[in-house]
Amino acid sequence: MATRTLVLVRHGEGSWTRENRFCSWVDQPLSADGEAEARRCSRLLAAAGIRFDAAFSSLLTRAIKTAWLILEGVGQAWVPLAHSWRLNERHYGALVGLNRAQLALNHGEEQVKAWRRAYDVRPPPIDEAHPYFDEIHGDRRYASCDVPRGKIPRGESLRDVLERLLPYWEGSIVPELRAGKNVLVSAHGNSVRAIIKHLEGISDADILHLTIPTGVPVVLQLDDELAPVGERRYLGDTAEIAAAIKRIEDQGKAPKGASASPDPRGA
Ligand code: 3PG
């Protein structure tokens, strides 16, 4: 049976990762560690003998740079790289820029987990008064999208992410996979979760438990119908990957001994 390889990568660390803030559609660059993570991805992919024919990324610099570094690192800087806002991170709405641990103190860990991982829970929407509204919604990269500026999301559940992602998946990525090509998608924690949910048929309830580590190639073999063959694989050291997933999950825990603090934006 012929298969093709799909590699999904959640970009590496950005400067807000350390500050534990929701970055979402804010165009924070990769940190030096994030660049090193992308280079490590390329070494893992080269060692696994994986080569690409087509590549896709979101419109956010951290995912684009990750794709560049991976393609350069595997000696394939020539592979065509297409971009779409439809692969962007989930729009975290009014939560953009806020600290997850502080939110857990003020709203409870369960609420933060639901905002981050539940399928159908939308964050409160961003409005014009939000400190990052103009930076995001006024950005010229969204002026030439396939939807008018006014239709760009203002806060998304994972379901919303999957719904806005699917037209690009079906229209641009699926044709490459159907043609038997190996494809790299450099995206974000929640856009990668949405693609995996779609491909593997993960239930709305079970997707709560899927967290994607940063800077780890997630490899799927797909048959002619684009159904996964075998289990998805994470390239790299299993214990390190488990620790990386735990670190991301723990971002939403309230620090012990700290107390809730009122915030003018409801954080
Ligand atoms: C962000 O938007 O900051 C992250 O890329 C995703 O964050 P999450 O792991 O809290 O969903």
PDB file of C-alpha atoms and ligand atoms in Angstrom:
ATOM      1  CA  MET A   1       0.000   0.000   0.000  1.00  0.00           C
ATOM      2  CA  ALA A   2       1.359   3.411  -0.984  1.00  0.00           C
ATOM      3  CA  THR A   3       1.563   5.925   1.841  1.00  0.00           C
ATOM      4  CA  ARG A   4       2.631   9.522   2.065  1.00  0.00           C
ATOM      5  CA  THR A   5       4.100  11.282   5.084  1.00  0.00           C
ATOM      6  CA  LEU A   6       2.543  14.235   6.840  1.00  0.00           C
ATOM      7  CA  VAL A   7       4.702  16.011   9.410  1.00  0.00           C
ATOM      8  CA  LEU A   8       3.032  18.458  11.780  1.00  0.00           C
ATOM      9  CA  VAL A   9       5.191  20.759  13.871  1.00  0.00           C
ATOM     10  CA  ARG A  10       4.215  23.132  16.646  1.00  0.00           C
ATOM     11  CA  HIS A  11       6.768  25.942  16.446  1.00  0.00           C
ATOM     12  CA  GLY A  12       9.303  26.236  19.249  1.00  0.00           C
ATOM     13  CA  GLU A  13       9.529  28.636  22.151  1.00  0.00           C
ATOM     14  CA  GLY A  14       8.720  32.325  21.665  1.00  0.00           C
ATOM     15  CA  SER A  15       9.587  35.104  24.056  1.00  0.00           C
ATOM     16  CA  TRP A  16       6.156  34.939  25.696  1.00  0.00           C
ATOM     17  CA  THR A  17       6.441  31.227  26.478  1.00  0.00           C
ATOM     18  CA  ARG A  18       8.694  32.000  29.448  1.00  0.00           C
ATOM     19  CA  GLU A  19       6.318  34.722  30.616  1.00  0.00           C
ATOM     20  CA  ASN A  20       3.486  32.173  30.374  1.00  0.00           C
ATOM     21  CA  ARG A  21       1.268  34.565  28.392  1.00  0.00           C
ATOM     22  CA  PHE A  22      -1.233  33.595  25.709  1.00  0.00           C
ATOM     23  CA  CYS A  23       0.493  34.615  22.490  1.00  0.00           C
ATOM     24  CA  SER A  24      -2.146  33.502  20.014  1.00  0.00           C
ATOM     25  CA  TRP A  25      -2.277  35.963  17.053  1.00  0.00           C
ATOM     26  CA  VAL A  26       0.386  38.333  18.469  1.00  0.00           C
ATOM     27  CA  ASP A  27       3.339  37.978  16.121  1.00  0.00           C
ATOM     28  CA  GLN A  28       6.040  37.191  18.669  1.00  0.00           C
ATOM     29  CA  PRO A  29       9.259  35.858  17.095  1.00  0.00           C
ATOM     30  CA  LEU A  30      10.961  32.606  18.064  1.00  0.00           C
ATOM     31  CA  SER A  31      13.423  32.930  20.929  1.00  0.00           C
ATOM     32  CA  ALA A  32      16.989  31.638  20.464  1.00  0.00           C
ATOM     33  CA  ASP A  33      15.812  28.413  22.141  1.00  0.00           C
ATOM     34  CA  GLY A  34      12.857  28.247  19.732  1.00  0.00           C
ATOM     35  CA  GLU A  35      15.240  28.496  16.769  1.00  0.00           C
ATOM     36  CA  ALA A  36      17.375  25.733  18.298  1.00  0.00           C
ATOM     37  CA  GLU A  37      14.220  23.585  18.660  1.00  0.00           C
ATOM     38  CA  ALA A  38      13.459  24.032  14.942  1.00  0.00           C
ATOM     39  CA  ARG A  39      17.023  23.054  14.019  1.00  0.00           C
ATOM     40  CA  ARG A  40      16.735  19.978  16.248  1.00  0.00           C
ATOM     41  CA  CYS A  41      13.496  19.060  14.413  1.00  0.00           C
ATOM     42  CA  SER A  42      15.370  19.135  11.129  1.00  0.00           C
ATOM     43  CA  ARG A  43      18.072  16.823  12.507  1.00  0.00           C
ATOM     44  CA  LEU A  44      15.422  14.363  13.732  1.00  0.00           C
ATOM     45  CA  LEU A  45      13.647  14.450  10.369  1.00  0.00           C
ATOM     46  CA  ALA A  46      16.894  13.981   8.453  1.00  0.00           C
ATOM     47  CA  ALA A  47      17.840  11.054  10.710  1.00  0.00           C
ATOM     48  CA  ALA A  48      14.413   9.488  10.081  1.00  0.00           C
ATOM     49  CA  GLY A  49      15.022   9.843   6.331  1.00  0.00           C
ATOM     50  CA  ILE A  50      11.966  12.072   5.830  1.00  0.00           C
ATOM     51  CA  ARG A  51      12.055  14.448   2.863  1.00  0.00           C
ATOM     52  CA  PHE A  52       9.396  16.938   1.735  1.00  0.00           C
ATOM     53  CA  ASP A  53       7.672  17.914  -1.499  1.00  0.00           C
ATOM     54  CA  ALA A  54       5.450  20.704  -0.187  1.00  0.00           C
ATOM     55  CA  ALA A  55       5.274  22.825   2.956  1.00  0.00           C
ATOM     56  CA  PHE A  56       2.647  25.007   4.607  1.00  0.00           C
ATOM     57  CA  SER A  57       2.680  27.424   7.500  1.00  0.00           C
ATOM     58  CA  SER A  58       0.440  29.930   9.223  1.00  0.00           C
ATOM     59  CA  LEU A  59       0.835  33.675   8.673  1.00  0.00           C
ATOM     60  CA  LEU A  60       2.664  34.058  11.988  1.00  0.00           C
ATOM     61  CA  THR A  61       6.421  34.608  11.926  1.00  0.00           C
ATOM     62  CA  ARG A  62       7.245  31.958  14.532  1.00  0.00           C
ATOM     63  CA  ALA A  63       5.700  29.192  12.394  1.00  0.00           C
ATOM     64  CA  ILE A  64       7.146  30.570   9.142  1.00  0.00           C
ATOM     65  CA  LYS A  65      10.657  30.745  10.641  1.00  0.00           C
ATOM     66  CA  THR A  66      10.266  27.211  12.005  1.00  0.00           C
ATOM     67  CA  ALA A  67       9.406  25.981   8.492  1.00  0.00           C
ATOM     68  CA  TRP A  68      12.405  27.856   7.024  1.00  0.00           C
ATOM     69  CA  LEU A  69      14.805  26.395   9.583  1.00  0.00           C
ATOM     70  CA  ILE A  70      13.470  22.868   9.125  1.00  0.00           C
ATOM     71  CA  LEU A  71      13.614  22.994   5.326  1.00  0.00           C
ATOM     72  CA  GLU A  72      17.088  24.535   5.397  1.00  0.00           C
ATOM     73  CA  GLY A  73      18.229  21.966   7.969  1.00  0.00           C
ATOM     74  CA  VAL A  74      17.098  18.989   5.873  1.00  0.00           C
ATOM     75  CA  GLY A  75      18.784  20.525   2.821  1.00  0.00           C
ATOM     76  CA  GLN A  76      15.446  21.347   1.160  1.00  0.00           C
ATOM     77  CA  ALA A  77      15.190  25.125   1.255  1.00  0.00           C
ATOM     78  CA  TRP A  78      13.790  24.877  -2.294  1.00  0.00           C
ATOM     79  CA  VAL A  79      10.518  23.209  -1.231  1.00  0.00           C
ATOM     80  CA  PRO A  80       7.572  25.542  -1.980  1.00  0.00           C
ATOM     81  CA  LEU A  81       6.178  27.029   1.229  1.00  0.00           C
ATOM     82  CA  ALA A  82       2.606  28.381   1.214  1.00  0.00           C
ATOM     83  CA  HIS A  83       1.015  30.391   4.022  1.00  0.00           C
ATOM     84  CA  SER A  84      -2.489  30.867   5.276  1.00  0.00           C
ATOM     85  CA  TRP A  85      -4.130  32.592   8.227  1.00  0.00           C
ATOM     86  CA  ARG A  86      -6.267  29.440   8.396  1.00  0.00           C
ATOM     87  CA  LEU A  87      -3.298  27.634   9.992  1.00  0.00           C
ATOM     88  CA  ASN A  88      -2.851  30.359  12.639  1.00  0.00           C
ATOM     89  CA  GLU A  89      -2.998  29.614  16.345  1.00  0.00           C
ATOM     90  CA  ARG A  90      -6.445  29.664  17.938  1.00  0.00           C
ATOM     91  CA  HIS A  91      -7.514  33.286  18.453  1.00  0.00           C
ATOM     92  CA  TYR A  92      -7.600  33.509  22.234  1.00  0.00           C
ATOM     93  CA  GLY A  93      -9.851  36.581  22.173  1.00  0.00           C
ATOM     94  CA  ALA A  94      -9.731  38.732  25.303  1.00  0.00           C
ATOM     95  CA  LEU A  95      -7.222  36.299  26.859  1.00  0.00           C
ATOM     96  CA  VAL A  96      -4.459  37.321  24.426  1.00  0.00           C
ATOM     97  CA  GLY A  97      -1.447  38.569  26.372  1.00  0.00           C
ATOM     98  CA  LEU A  98      -2.728  37.327  29.740  1.00  0.00           C
ATOM     99  CA  ASN A  99      -0.750  35.074  32.067  1.00  0.00           C
ATOM    100  CA  ARG A 100      -2.169  31.537  32.315  1.00  0.00           C
ATOM    101  CA  ALA A 101      -1.128  30.972  35.944  1.00  0.00           C
ATOM    102  CA  GLN A 102      -2.682  34.282  37.007  1.00  0.00           C
ATOM    103  CA  LEU A 103      -5.870  33.342  35.154  1.00  0.00           C
ATOM    104  CA  ALA A 104      -5.878  30.011  37.017  1.00  0.00           C
ATOM    105  CA  LEU A 105      -5.653  31.876  40.322  1.00  0.00           C
ATOM    106  CA  ASN A 106      -8.469  34.219  39.407  1.00  0.00           C
ATOM    107  CA  HIS A 107     -10.794  31.866  37.496  1.00  0.00           C
ATOM    108  CA  GLY A 108      -9.720  28.374  38.618  1.00  0.00           C
ATOM    109  CA  GLU A 109      -7.590  25.754  36.888  1.00  0.00           C
ATOM    110  CA  GLU A 110     -10.645  23.961  35.449  1.00  0.00           C
ATOM    111  CA  GLN A 111     -11.775  27.091  33.624  1.00  0.00           C
ATOM    112  CA  VAL A 112      -8.288  27.672  32.217  1.00  0.00           C
ATOM    113  CA  LYS A 113      -8.110  24.041  31.092  1.00  0.00           C
ATOM    114  CA  ALA A 114     -11.497  24.398  29.394  1.00  0.00           C
ATOM    115  CA  TRP A 115     -10.376  27.580  27.608  1.00  0.00           C
ATOM    116  CA  ARG A 116      -7.182  25.858  26.474  1.00  0.00           C
ATOM    117  CA  ARG A 117      -8.245  22.329  25.651  1.00  0.00           C
ATOM    118  CA  ALA A 118     -12.025  21.822  25.482  1.00  0.00           C
ATOM    119  CA  TYR A 119     -13.485  21.488  21.989  1.00  0.00           C
ATOM    120  CA  ASP A 120     -16.443  23.805  22.261  1.00  0.00           C
ATOM    121  CA  VAL A 121     -15.409  26.468  24.765  1.00  0.00           C
ATOM    122  CA  ARG A 122     -14.789  29.933  23.330  1.00  0.00           C
ATOM    123  CA  PRO A 123     -12.741  32.508  25.203  1.00  0.00           C
ATOM    124  CA  PRO A 124     -14.399  35.898  25.719  1.00  0.00           C
ATOM    125  CA  PRO A 125     -14.023  37.876  22.462  1.00  0.00           C
ATOM    126  CA  ILE A 126     -11.376  40.544  21.931  1.00  0.00           C
ATOM    127  CA  ASP A 127     -12.764  44.078  21.528  1.00  0.00           C
ATOM    128  CA  GLU A 128     -11.351  47.349  20.207  1.00  0.00           C
ATOM    129  CA  ALA A 129     -10.244  48.438  23.686  1.00  0.00           C
ATOM    130  CA  HIS A 130      -7.984  45.407  24.131  1.00  0.00           C
ATOM    131  CA  PRO A 131      -4.267  46.358  24.208  1.00  0.00           C
ATOM    132  CA  TYR A 132      -3.450  44.005  21.298  1.00  0.00           C
ATOM    133  CA  PHE A 133      -6.553  44.601  19.160  1.00  0.00           C
ATOM    134  CA  ASP A 134      -4.998  47.104  16.746  1.00  0.00           C
ATOM    135  CA  GLU A 135      -1.723  45.226  16.482  1.00  0.00           C
ATOM    136  CA  ILE A 136      -3.574  42.060  15.466  1.00  0.00           C
ATOM    137  CA  HIS A 137      -6.645  43.252  13.625  1.00  0.00           C
ATOM    138  CA  GLY A 138      -4.957  46.214  11.925  1.00  0.00           C
ATOM    139  CA  ASP A 139      -2.059  44.107  10.634  1.00  0.00           C
ATOM    140  CA  ARG A 140      -1.705  44.345   6.849  1.00  0.00           C
ATOM    141  CA  ARG A 141      -1.052  40.600   6.535  1.00  0.00           C
ATOM    142  CA  TYR A 142      -4.776  40.125   7.151  1.00  0.00           C
ATOM    143  CA  ALA A 143      -5.734  42.664   4.468  1.00  0.00           C
ATOM    144  CA  SER A 144      -5.299  40.195   1.619  1.00  0.00           C
ATOM    145  CA  CYS A 145      -6.838  37.095   3.198  1.00  0.00           C
ATOM    146  CA  ASP A 146      -9.638  35.097   1.625  1.00  0.00           C
ATOM    147  CA  VAL A 147     -12.079  36.669   4.094  1.00  0.00           C
ATOM    148  CA  PRO A 148     -12.739  40.370   4.678  1.00  0.00           C
ATOM    149  CA  ARG A 149     -11.036  41.925   7.698  1.00  0.00           C
ATOM    150  CA  GLY A 150     -14.343  42.173   9.537  1.00  0.00           C
ATOM    151  CA  LYS A 151     -14.752  38.400   9.340  1.00  0.00           C
ATOM    152  CA  ILE A 152     -11.377  37.602  10.923  1.00  0.00           C
ATOM    153  CA  PRO A 153     -12.113  35.759  14.196  1.00  0.00           C
ATOM    154  CA  ARG A 154     -12.200  37.613  17.508  1.00  0.00           C
ATOM    155  CA  GLY A 155     -12.031  34.564  19.765  1.00  0.00           C
ATOM    156  CA  GLU A 156     -12.195  30.872  18.864  1.00  0.00           C
ATOM    157  CA  SER A 157     -12.981  27.483  20.323  1.00  0.00           C
ATOM    158  CA  LEU A 158     -11.103  24.496  18.903  1.00  0.00           C
ATOM    159  CA  ARG A 159     -14.231  23.739  16.852  1.00  0.00           C
ATOM    160  CA  ASP A 160     -13.972  27.230  15.326  1.00  0.00           C
ATOM    161  CA  VAL A 161     -10.296  26.587  14.532  1.00  0.00           C
ATOM    162  CA  LEU A 162     -11.126  23.337  12.764  1.00  0.00           C
ATOM    163  CA  GLU A 163     -13.971  24.952  10.816  1.00  0.00           C
ATOM    164  CA  ARG A 164     -11.810  27.824   9.528  1.00  0.00           C
ATOM    165  CA  LEU A 165      -8.903  25.485   8.854  1.00  0.00           C
ATOM    166  CA  LEU A 166     -10.809  22.874   6.827  1.00  0.00           C
ATOM    167  CA  PRO A 167     -11.304  24.910   3.616  1.00  0.00           C
ATOM    168  CA  TYR A 168      -7.519  25.375   3.378  1.00  0.00           C
ATOM    169  CA  TRP A 169      -6.853  21.786   4.381  1.00  0.00           C
ATOM    170  CA  GLU A 170      -9.200  20.465   1.696  1.00  0.00           C
ATOM    171  CA  GLY A 171      -8.361  23.036  -0.970  1.00  0.00           C
ATOM    172  CA  SER A 172      -4.575  23.295  -0.677  1.00  0.00           C
ATOM    173  CA  ILE A 173      -3.046  20.564   1.501  1.00  0.00           C
ATOM    174  CA  VAL A 174      -5.201  17.531   0.616  1.00  0.00           C
ATOM    175  CA  PRO A 175      -4.444  17.788  -3.147  1.00  0.00           C
ATOM    176  CA  GLU A 176      -0.699  17.538  -2.397  1.00  0.00           C
ATOM    177  CA  LEU A 177      -1.234  14.538  -0.126  1.00  0.00           C
ATOM    178  CA  ARG A 178      -3.529  12.871  -2.659  1.00  0.00           C
ATOM    179  CA  ALA A 179      -0.796  13.314  -5.261  1.00  0.00           C
ATOM    180  CA  GLY A 180       1.407  11.205  -2.985  1.00  0.00           C
ATOM    181  CA  LYS A 181       3.582  14.077  -1.781  1.00  0.00           C
ATOM    182  CA  ASN A 182       5.238  14.312   1.624  1.00  0.00           C
ATOM    183  CA  VAL A 183       4.002  17.429   3.371  1.00  0.00           C
ATOM    184  CA  LEU A 184       5.306  19.610   6.207  1.00  0.00           C
ATOM    185  CA  VAL A 185       2.816  21.757   8.145  1.00  0.00           C
ATOM    186  CA  SER A 186       4.451  24.235  10.513  1.00  0.00           C
ATOM    187  CA  ALA A 187       1.752  25.624  12.749  1.00  0.00           C
ATOM    188  CA  HIS A 188       0.653  25.985  16.354  1.00  0.00           C
ATOM    189  CA  GLY A 189      -0.496  23.928  19.298  1.00  0.00           C
ATOM    190  CA  ASN A 190      -4.193  24.260  18.577  1.00  0.00           C
ATOM    191  CA  SER A 191      -4.138  24.255  14.776  1.00  0.00           C
ATOM    192  CA  VAL A 192      -2.087  21.028  14.983  1.00  0.00           C
ATOM    193  CA  ARG A 193      -4.608  19.579  17.472  1.00  0.00           C
ATOM    194  CA  ALA A 194      -7.440  20.437  15.073  1.00  0.00           C
ATOM    195  CA  ILE A 195      -5.723  18.658  12.151  1.00  0.00           C
ATOM    196  CA  ILE A 196      -5.009  15.564  14.259  1.00  0.00           C
ATOM    197  CA  LYS A 197      -8.610  15.488  15.539  1.00  0.00           C
ATOM    198  CA  HIS A 198      -9.858  15.640  11.961  1.00  0.00           C
ATOM    199  CA  LEU A 199      -7.512  12.962  10.608  1.00  0.00           C
ATOM    200  CA  GLU A 200      -7.780  10.529  13.496  1.00  0.00           C
ATOM    201  CA  GLY A 201     -11.462  11.067  14.256  1.00  0.00           C
ATOM    202  CA  ILE A 202     -10.759  11.911  17.912  1.00  0.00           C
ATOM    203  CA  SER A 203     -13.994  12.584  19.792  1.00  0.00           C
ATOM    204  CA  ASP A 204     -14.952  16.039  21.042  1.00  0.00           C
ATOM    205  CA  ALA A 205     -14.496  14.762  24.609  1.00  0.00           C
ATOM    206  CA  ASP A 206     -11.151  13.035  24.105  1.00  0.00           C
ATOM    207  CA  ILE A 207      -9.466  15.957  22.351  1.00  0.00           C
ATOM    208  CA  LEU A 208      -9.340  17.610  25.802  1.00  0.00           C
ATOM    209  CA  HIS A 209      -6.415  15.305  26.605  1.00  0.00           C
ATOM    210  CA  LEU A 210      -4.259  16.080  23.576  1.00  0.00           C
ATOM    211  CA  THR A 211      -1.427  18.566  24.117  1.00  0.00           C
ATOM    212  CA  ILE A 212       1.202  18.995  21.419  1.00  0.00           C
ATOM    213  CA  PRO A 213       4.799  19.589  22.552  1.00  0.00           C
ATOM    214  CA  THR A 214       6.749  22.444  20.931  1.00  0.00           C
ATOM    215  CA  GLY A 215       9.522  21.709  18.482  1.00  0.00           C
ATOM    216  CA  VAL A 216       8.746  17.989  18.094  1.00  0.00           C
ATOM    217  CA  PRO A 217       7.931  16.555  14.650  1.00  0.00           C
ATOM    218  CA  VAL A 218       4.620  14.665  14.731  1.00  0.00           C
ATOM    219  CA  VAL A 219       4.673  12.114  11.918  1.00  0.00           C
ATOM    220  CA  LEU A 220       1.630  10.500  10.311  1.00  0.00           C
ATOM    221  CA  GLN A 221       1.620   7.990   7.476  1.00  0.00           C
ATOM    222  CA  LEU A 222      -1.535   8.367   5.377  1.00  0.00           C
ATOM    223  CA  ASP A 223      -3.044   5.925   2.896  1.00  0.00           C
ATOM    224  CA  ASP A 224      -4.650   6.840  -0.445  1.00  0.00           C
ATOM    225  CA  GLU A 225      -7.844   7.862   1.359  1.00  0.00           C
ATOM    226  CA  LEU A 226      -5.697   9.933   3.731  1.00  0.00           C
ATOM    227  CA  ALA A 227      -6.579   7.669   6.634  1.00  0.00           C
ATOM    228  CA  PRO A 228      -3.725   7.278   9.134  1.00  0.00           C
ATOM    229  CA  VAL A 229      -1.769   4.041   8.857  1.00  0.00           C
ATOM    230  CA  GLY A 230      -0.481   3.017  12.280  1.00  0.00           C
ATOM    231  CA  GLU A 231      -0.037   5.335  15.240  1.00  0.00           C
ATOM    232  CA  ARG A 232       1.127   8.937  15.025  1.00  0.00           C
ATOM    233  CA  ARG A 233       4.821   9.127  15.980  1.00  0.00           C
ATOM    234  CA  TYR A 234       6.676  11.849  17.867  1.00  0.00           C
ATOM    235  CA  LEU A 235      10.327  12.055  16.852  1.00  0.00           C
ATOM    236  CA  GLY A 236      12.784  12.412  19.719  1.00  0.00           C
ATOM    237  CA  ASP A 237      13.405  11.098  23.188  1.00  0.00           C
ATOM    238  CA  THR A 238      10.176   9.716  24.718  1.00  0.00           C
ATOM    239  CA  ALA A 239      10.912  10.865  28.280  1.00  0.00           C
ATOM    240  CA  GLU A 240      11.880  14.368  27.114  1.00  0.00           C
ATOM    241  CA  ILE A 241       8.698  14.624  25.037  1.00  0.00           C
ATOM    242  CA  ALA A 242       6.533  13.522  27.998  1.00  0.00           C
ATOM    243  CA  ALA A 243       8.256  16.139  30.177  1.00  0.00           C
ATOM    244  CA  ALA A 244       7.699  18.828  27.517  1.00  0.00           C
ATOM    245  CA  ILE A 245       3.976  17.986  27.346  1.00  0.00           C
ATOM    246  CA  LYS A 246       3.708  18.157  31.145  1.00  0.00           C
ATOM    247  CA  ARG A 247       5.447  21.553  31.217  1.00  0.00           C
ATOM    248  CA  ILE A 248       2.885  22.923  28.752  1.00  0.00           C
ATOM    249  CA  GLU A 249      -0.042  21.459  30.703  1.00  0.00           C
ATOM    250  CA  ASP A 250       1.351  22.885  33.953  1.00  0.00           C
ATOM    251  CA  GLN A 251       1.333  26.398  32.469  1.00  0.00           C
ATOM    252  CA  GLY A 252      -2.350  26.461  33.360  1.00  0.00           C
ATOM    253  CA  LYS A 253      -1.860  25.649  37.053  1.00  0.00           C
ATOM    254  CA  ALA A 254      -2.154  28.241  39.799  1.00  0.00           C
ATOM    255  CA  PRO A 255       1.158  28.827  41.609  1.00  0.00           C
ATOM    256  CA  LYS A 256       1.079  27.463  45.168  1.00  0.00           C
ATOM    257  CA  GLY A 257       0.779  30.095  47.867  1.00  0.00           C
ATOM    258  CA  ALA A 258      -0.095  32.944  45.477  1.00  0.00           C
ATOM    259  CA  SER A 259      -3.399  34.759  45.740  1.00  0.00           C
ATOM    260  CA  ALA A 260      -5.918  36.025  43.214  1.00  0.00           C
ATOM    261  CA  SER A 261      -5.540  39.631  42.174  1.00  0.00           C
ATOM    262  CA  PRO A 262      -8.099  41.937  40.605  1.00  0.00           C
ATOM    263  CA  ASP A 263      -7.183  42.981  37.068  1.00  0.00           C
ATOM    264  CA  PRO A 264      -8.843  45.779  35.101  1.00  0.00           C
ATOM    265  CA  ARG A 265      -9.254  43.389  32.134  1.00  0.00           C
ATOM    266  CA  GLY A 266     -10.790  40.624  34.251  1.00  0.00           C
ATOM    267  CA  ALA A 267      -7.675  38.471  34.265  1.00  0.00           C
TER     268      ALA A 267
HETATM  269  C1  3PG B   1      -0.461  30.532  22.643  1.00  0.00           C
HETATM  270  O1  3PG B   1      -1.420  30.984  21.978  1.00  0.00           O
HETATM  271  O2  3PG B   1       0.130  31.183  23.494  1.00  0.00           O
HETATM  272  C2  3PG B   1       0.022  29.126  22.421  1.00  0.00           C
HETATM  273  O3  3PG B   1       0.543  28.950  21.189  1.00  0.00           O
HETATM  274  C3  3PG B   1      -1.033  28.110  22.691  1.00  0.00           C
HETATM  275  O4  3PG B   1      -1.273  28.153  24.012  1.00  0.00           O
HETATM  276  P1  3PG B   1      -1.999  26.972  24.801  1.00  0.00           P
HETATM  277  O5  3PG B   1      -0.980  25.836  24.935  1.00  0.00           O
HETATM  278  O6  3PG B   1      -2.311  27.595  26.112  1.00  0.00           O
HETATM  279  O7  3PG B   1      -3.187  26.583  24.019  1.00  0.00           O
END
